[in-house]
Amino acid sequence: WTSFAPEFKELDENVEYDEDEGDFDEMDE
Amino acid sequence: DLLKFNQLKFRKKQLKFARSGIHDWGLFAMEDIAADEMVIEYVGQRIRPLIADIREKQYETIGIGSSYLFRIDSESIIDATKCGNLARFINHSCNPNCYAKIITVDGVKKIVIYSKQPIAVNEEITYDYKFPIEEDKISCLCGTPNCRGTLN
Amino acid sequence: QVMLALHDRATQLKVTEGRTAVTGDKGYASIRATHFVSRGTWYYEATITEMAENAATRIGFAQALANLQAPIGFDKFGYSWRSRKGTKFHDSRGLHYSDEGYGKGDTLGFLIHLPVEAT
């Protein structure tokens, strides 16, 4: 199944997403 | 729940990723599973709801059709789009043999897929996605007699 | 006395005893003040007392509908000035505003000019 979803990273546990400062921005100078 | 979850952690259910009659690929049981057993945890990246909204728009623009975003509660969502486990491949059915339930382990909420009824070897694992009602409908392909026609 | 509102903030933000300072961590979250204005010209100041290395602030003016689980300036209901690069934000769009950002020890001023006859 990795060929079906090549960039998919397999996890055993949920991981917390560490937000990026620009996550909320559509356009940043 | 806790006991069942720990059992699941020590001895995962034998599941197989294979061609599905419902849609592309799916997850199939490789062992008999009794009713109300924990089948698999829906694992992914835990994010805030607003981040999930922003990502949903981004996923739509890059053409990721199906949604792997699963709401745990008003504060967090599990996104299995880019990382997670096999649970992300479980197909929807309007007449499923499993159901999803939120359990709390050590104070942390998790999504677990339970068997609704006995599941035989090679039977496809399905659950009702319970997508919120939306204007843009996604056709349901489950093909079961009482199919609702759309996922949302 | 204008203070930071305990009742009008993203709950993950920590407000000090005197309710004049706020600390956040991880993703952006916002807080509003206890007083709002709807007409005339108003000005306030804010001082950055601490700024961790990869931290940032976006400070400005927000209407009541601005989403507090996001930085001010994420939606149409707010206007903010970012500590990194001095960018101003409104409706998720960051435009150049000051040549450099701001940080620990800086005292910032924010002025809003509203029509006197605001409805």
Short mmCIF file of C-alpha atoms in Angstrom, two decimals:
data_model
loop_
_atom_site.label_atom_id
_atom_site.label_comp_id
_atom_site.label_asym_id
_atom_site.label_seq_id
_atom_site.Cartn_x
_atom_site.Cartn_y
_atom_site.Cartn_z
CA TRP A 1 0.00 0.00 0.00
CA THR A 2 2.94 2.34 0.25
CA SER A 3 3.01 2.45 -3.56
CA PHE A 4 -0.66 3.52 -3.45
CA ALA A 5 0.14 6.46 -1.19
CA PRO A 6 3.87 7.11 -1.76
CA GLU A 7 4.35 10.16 0.48
CA PHE A 8 2.29 8.63 3.25
CA LYS A 9 4.19 8.25 6.52
CA GLU A 10 3.08 5.33 8.65
CA LEU A 11 2.54 6.08 12.36
CA ASP A 12 1.81 3.90 15.33
CA GLU A 13 0.48 6.73 17.47
CA ASN A 14 -1.19 10.06 16.82
CA VAL A 15 1.34 12.85 16.52
CA GLU A 16 0.80 16.43 17.64
CA TYR A 17 1.19 18.89 14.79
CA ASP A 18 3.71 21.62 15.64
CA GLU A 19 2.09 24.64 14.00
CA ASP A 20 4.06 26.91 11.75
CA GLU A 21 3.96 30.71 12.18
CA GLY A 22 2.62 31.07 8.64
CA ASP A 23 -0.07 28.38 8.83
CA PHE A 24 -2.89 30.91 8.83
CA ASP A 25 -1.60 33.01 5.97
CA GLU A 26 -2.86 32.93 2.41
CA MET A 27 -0.36 35.53 1.31
CA ASP A 28 2.73 36.77 3.17
CA GLU A 29 4.85 39.61 1.81
CA ASP B 1 -12.36 0.38 26.61
CA LEU B 2 -8.95 0.78 28.20
CA LEU B 3 -8.47 -2.96 28.57
CA LYS B 4 -9.58 -3.58 24.98
CA PHE B 5 -7.31 -0.81 23.75
CA ASN B 6 -4.30 -2.25 25.53
CA GLN B 7 -5.10 -5.69 24.12
CA LEU B 8 -5.27 -4.13 20.64
CA LYS B 9 -1.92 -2.49 21.17
CA PHE B 10 -0.27 -5.76 22.17
CA ARG B 11 -1.85 -7.86 19.49
CA LYS B 12 -3.03 -5.94 16.46
CA LYS B 13 -5.86 -7.40 14.41
CA GLN B 14 -4.65 -9.10 11.26
CA LEU B 15 -5.83 -6.79 8.48
CA LYS B 16 -5.03 -6.70 4.78
CA PHE B 17 -4.91 -3.78 2.31
CA ALA B 18 -6.45 -5.08 -0.91
CA ARG B 19 -8.65 -4.24 -3.86
CA SER B 20 -12.11 -3.21 -2.75
CA GLY B 21 -15.41 -3.68 -4.51
CA ILE B 22 -16.58 -0.44 -2.94
CA HIS B 23 -13.79 1.93 -3.99
CA ASP B 24 -10.21 1.31 -5.23
CA TRP B 25 -8.56 -0.18 -2.18
CA GLY B 26 -9.83 -1.12 1.24
CA LEU B 27 -9.02 -2.90 4.45
CA PHE B 28 -9.98 -6.55 4.93
CA ALA B 29 -10.04 -8.85 7.95
CA MET B 30 -7.43 -11.60 7.89
CA GLU B 31 -8.86 -13.24 11.00
CA ASP B 32 -12.33 -13.75 12.41
CA ILE B 33 -13.31 -10.79 14.56
CA ALA B 34 -16.07 -11.04 17.14
CA ALA B 35 -18.64 -8.26 17.62
CA ASP B 36 -17.67 -5.18 19.68
CA GLU B 37 -13.97 -5.86 19.33
CA MET B 38 -11.48 -3.05 18.75
CA VAL B 39 -10.36 -3.50 15.17
CA ILE B 40 -7.93 -0.62 14.64
CA GLU B 41 -7.20 2.90 15.94
CA TYR B 42 -7.63 5.75 13.46
CA VAL B 43 -4.18 7.30 13.71
CA GLY B 44 -2.91 10.55 12.19
CA GLN B 45 -1.75 14.05 13.02
CA ARG B 46 -3.66 15.89 15.74
CA ILE B 47 -4.53 19.44 14.65
CA ARG B 48 -6.81 22.30 15.71
CA PRO B 49 -10.18 22.74 13.94
CA LEU B 50 -9.19 26.01 12.21
CA ILE B 51 -6.01 24.42 10.86
CA ALA B 52 -8.19 21.53 9.61
CA ASP B 53 -10.49 24.01 7.81
CA ILE B 54 -7.49 25.65 6.13
CA ARG B 55 -6.03 22.27 5.16
CA GLU B 56 -9.36 21.06 3.79
CA LYS B 57 -9.38 23.99 1.36
CA GLN B 58 -5.73 23.30 0.46
CA TYR B 59 -6.45 19.58 -0.10
CA GLU B 60 -9.38 20.44 -2.35
CA THR B 61 -7.25 22.80 -4.46
CA ILE B 62 -4.52 20.14 -4.91
CA GLY B 63 -7.20 17.61 -5.80
CA ILE B 64 -7.09 15.30 -2.80
CA GLY B 65 -10.62 13.99 -3.25
CA SER B 66 -11.51 12.07 -0.16
CA SER B 67 -11.17 13.55 3.31
CA TYR B 68 -8.99 11.87 5.86
CA LEU B 69 -9.89 14.46 8.47
CA PHE B 70 -11.67 12.91 11.46
CA ARG B 71 -13.14 15.17 14.15
CA ILE B 72 -12.44 14.00 17.70
CA ASP B 73 -14.21 16.87 19.48
CA SER B 74 -14.56 20.64 19.31
CA GLU B 75 -10.86 21.07 20.03
CA SER B 76 -9.03 18.57 17.91
CA ILE B 77 -9.13 16.71 14.64
CA ILE B 78 -7.05 13.79 13.43
CA ASP B 79 -5.67 14.34 9.93
CA ALA B 80 -4.57 11.07 8.30
CA THR B 81 -4.05 12.60 4.87
CA LYS B 82 -0.26 12.44 4.93
CA CYS B 83 0.53 10.33 7.91
CA GLY B 84 -1.27 7.72 9.96
CA ASN B 85 -2.01 4.03 9.73
CA LEU B 86 -4.06 1.61 7.67
CA ALA B 87 -7.32 2.88 9.17
CA ARG B 88 -7.25 5.70 6.64
CA PHE B 89 -7.96 3.14 3.95
CA ILE B 90 -11.20 1.87 5.47
CA ASN B 91 -14.07 2.53 3.08
CA HIS B 92 -17.44 3.99 4.04
CA SER B 93 -20.61 1.93 4.00
CA CYS B 94 -24.19 2.91 4.77
CA ASN B 95 -24.57 -0.57 6.15
CA PRO B 96 -21.19 -1.04 7.85
CA ASN B 97 -19.79 -3.91 9.86
CA CYS B 98 -17.87 -1.48 12.11
CA TYR B 99 -18.38 1.83 13.92
CA ALA B 100 -16.05 4.56 15.08
CA LYS B 101 -15.95 5.62 18.72
CA ILE B 102 -13.95 8.18 20.69
CA ILE B 103 -12.28 6.72 23.76
CA THR B 104 -10.04 8.39 26.32
CA VAL B 105 -6.77 6.71 27.26
CA ASP B 106 -4.67 8.37 29.99
CA GLY B 107 -6.70 11.52 29.50
CA VAL B 108 -6.04 11.64 25.75
CA LYS B 109 -8.90 11.13 23.29
CA LYS B 110 -8.43 8.61 20.50
CA ILE B 111 -10.56 7.34 17.63
CA VAL B 112 -11.04 3.61 17.55
CA ILE B 113 -12.89 1.48 14.99
CA TYR B 114 -14.94 -1.25 16.65
CA SER B 115 -16.62 -4.25 15.03
CA LYS B 116 -20.39 -3.85 15.06
CA GLN B 117 -20.97 -7.52 14.33
CA PRO B 118 -18.88 -10.66 13.79
CA ILE B 119 -16.54 -10.19 10.82
CA ALA B 120 -15.27 -13.14 8.84
CA VAL B 121 -11.86 -13.56 7.23
CA ASN B 122 -11.58 -11.66 3.91
CA GLU B 123 -14.61 -9.53 4.73
CA GLU B 124 -14.04 -5.83 4.02
CA ILE B 125 -13.95 -3.57 7.10
CA THR B 126 -16.35 -0.64 6.70
CA TYR B 127 -17.81 2.07 8.92
CA ASP B 128 -20.20 4.95 8.48
CA TYR B 129 -18.05 8.06 7.95
CA LYS B 130 -20.91 10.23 9.29
CA PHE B 131 -19.72 13.12 7.12
CA PRO B 132 -21.55 16.39 7.89
CA ILE B 133 -24.30 17.29 5.42
CA GLU B 134 -22.85 19.52 2.70
CA GLU B 135 -24.09 21.08 -0.50
CA ASP B 136 -21.49 19.47 -2.74
CA LYS B 137 -22.51 15.87 -2.52
CA ILE B 138 -20.07 12.94 -2.72
CA SER B 139 -21.73 9.88 -4.22
CA CYS B 140 -21.69 6.80 -2.09
CA LEU B 141 -20.40 3.65 -3.76
CA CYS B 142 -21.17 1.17 -1.00
CA GLY B 143 -23.93 -0.46 -3.03
CA THR B 144 -25.76 -1.79 0.00
CA PRO B 145 -29.56 -2.15 -0.21
CA ASN B 146 -30.26 0.81 2.09
CA CYS B 147 -27.51 3.04 0.69
CA ARG B 148 -28.15 6.74 1.36
CA GLY B 149 -26.73 7.64 -2.03
CA THR B 150 -24.24 10.21 -0.76
CA LEU B 151 -21.52 10.34 1.88
CA ASN B 152 -22.45 13.85 2.94
CA GLN C 1 -9.17 50.32 33.55
CA VAL C 2 -8.56 48.61 30.25
CA MET C 3 -7.32 45.08 30.80
CA LEU C 4 -7.00 41.82 28.90
CA ALA C 5 -10.33 39.99 28.94
CA LEU C 6 -10.48 36.63 30.67
CA HIS C 7 -13.84 36.01 29.06
CA ASP C 8 -12.90 37.00 25.51
CA ARG C 9 -9.79 34.94 24.64
CA ALA C 10 -8.61 31.61 23.36
CA THR C 11 -8.63 29.60 26.61
CA GLN C 12 -5.10 28.25 26.07
CA LEU C 13 -3.64 31.73 26.56
CA LYS C 14 -2.33 32.52 30.05
CA VAL C 15 -3.20 35.90 31.49
CA THR C 16 -1.27 37.32 34.43
CA GLU C 17 -2.80 38.18 37.80
CA GLY C 18 -3.24 41.84 37.00
CA ARG C 19 -4.71 40.94 33.61
CA THR C 20 -2.34 43.23 31.79
CA ALA C 21 -0.04 40.61 30.27
CA VAL C 22 -0.68 37.46 28.26
CA THR C 23 1.46 34.51 27.28
CA GLY C 24 0.85 31.88 24.62
CA ASP C 25 2.71 28.90 23.22
CA LYS C 26 2.44 26.54 20.25
CA GLY C 27 0.03 27.83 17.62
CA TYR C 28 -1.45 31.31 17.34
CA ALA C 29 -4.26 32.23 19.70
CA SER C 30 -5.75 35.63 20.43
CA ILE C 31 -7.19 37.69 23.22
CA ARG C 32 -9.21 40.87 23.20
CA ALA C 33 -9.27 43.71 25.72
CA THR C 34 -12.06 44.37 28.21
CA HIS C 35 -13.06 47.61 26.48
CA PHE C 36 -14.13 48.21 22.93
CA VAL C 37 -14.56 51.36 20.90
CA SER C 38 -16.95 52.11 18.08
CA ARG C 39 -16.34 55.71 17.11
CA GLY C 40 -13.60 58.31 17.26
CA THR C 41 -9.84 57.96 17.46
CA TRP C 42 -8.16 55.69 19.99
CA TYR C 43 -4.62 54.67 20.72
CA TYR C 44 -3.06 52.02 22.91
CA GLU C 45 0.40 50.69 23.58
CA ALA C 46 1.72 47.20 24.17
CA THR C 47 5.18 46.19 25.39
CA ILE C 48 6.86 42.95 24.45
CA THR C 49 8.32 41.68 27.72
CA GLU C 50 9.50 38.30 26.45
CA MET C 51 9.89 36.81 22.96
CA ALA C 52 11.27 33.27 22.66
CA GLU C 53 13.42 32.53 19.67
CA ASN C 54 10.82 31.01 17.38
CA ALA C 55 7.91 32.95 18.82
CA ALA C 56 5.94 35.70 17.10
CA THR C 57 3.10 38.08 17.93
CA ARG C 58 0.44 39.74 15.85
CA ILE C 59 -1.06 42.69 17.67
CA GLY C 60 -3.66 45.16 16.47
CA PHE C 61 -7.41 45.73 16.46
CA ALA C 62 -10.09 43.07 16.20
CA GLN C 63 -13.85 43.25 15.93
CA ALA C 64 -16.07 41.03 18.04
CA LEU C 65 -16.34 38.41 15.28
CA ALA C 66 -12.61 37.90 14.84
CA ASN C 67 -11.73 34.21 15.38
CA LEU C 68 -9.63 33.95 18.54
CA GLN C 69 -8.27 30.50 17.62
CA ALA C 70 -6.17 32.28 14.99
CA PRO C 71 -3.93 35.34 14.87
CA ILE C 72 -5.65 38.73 14.56
CA GLY C 73 -5.71 39.56 10.87
CA PHE C 74 -6.54 35.97 9.90
CA ASP C 75 -10.06 36.95 8.92
CA LYS C 76 -11.76 40.13 7.77
CA PHE C 77 -12.47 41.14 11.34
CA GLY C 78 -9.00 42.12 12.37
CA TYR C 79 -5.89 44.06 11.47
CA SER C 80 -2.54 43.20 13.01
CA TRP C 81 1.18 43.96 12.93
CA ARG C 82 3.48 40.94 13.12
CA SER C 83 6.69 40.87 15.13
CA ARG C 84 8.47 38.89 12.40
CA LYS C 85 9.46 41.15 9.53
CA GLY C 86 7.01 43.83 10.63
CA THR C 87 4.30 42.56 8.32
CA LYS C 88 0.72 43.85 8.63
CA PHE C 89 -2.11 41.32 8.25
CA HIS C 90 -5.76 41.49 7.33
CA ASP C 91 -7.93 38.68 5.89
CA SER C 92 -4.92 36.28 5.90
CA ARG C 93 -2.90 38.59 3.67
CA GLY C 94 0.47 39.83 4.86
CA LEU C 95 1.74 43.08 3.37
CA HIS C 96 4.96 44.96 4.02
CA TYR C 97 4.54 47.56 6.77
CA SER C 98 7.71 48.27 8.72
CA ASP C 99 11.22 47.60 7.51
CA GLU C 100 11.99 45.41 10.43
CA GLY C 101 9.99 43.55 13.00
CA TYR C 102 9.79 44.17 16.70
CA GLY C 103 10.67 42.15 19.76
CA LYS C 104 11.54 42.03 23.41
CA GLY C 105 11.71 45.45 25.01
CA ASP C 106 9.83 47.22 22.22
CA THR C 107 6.76 49.26 23.08
CA LEU C 108 4.33 49.36 20.18
CA GLY C 109 1.59 51.87 19.50
CA PHE C 110 -1.71 51.11 17.81
CA LEU C 111 -4.06 53.83 16.67
CA ILE C 112 -7.50 53.39 15.19
CA HIS C 113 -9.43 56.21 13.61
CA LEU C 114 -13.17 55.61 13.30
CA PRO C 115 -15.85 57.95 11.99
CA VAL C 116 -17.30 59.98 14.84
CA GLU C 117 -20.82 59.10 13.77
CA ALA C 118 -20.41 55.34 13.77
CA THR C 119 -23.71 53.44 13.62
#
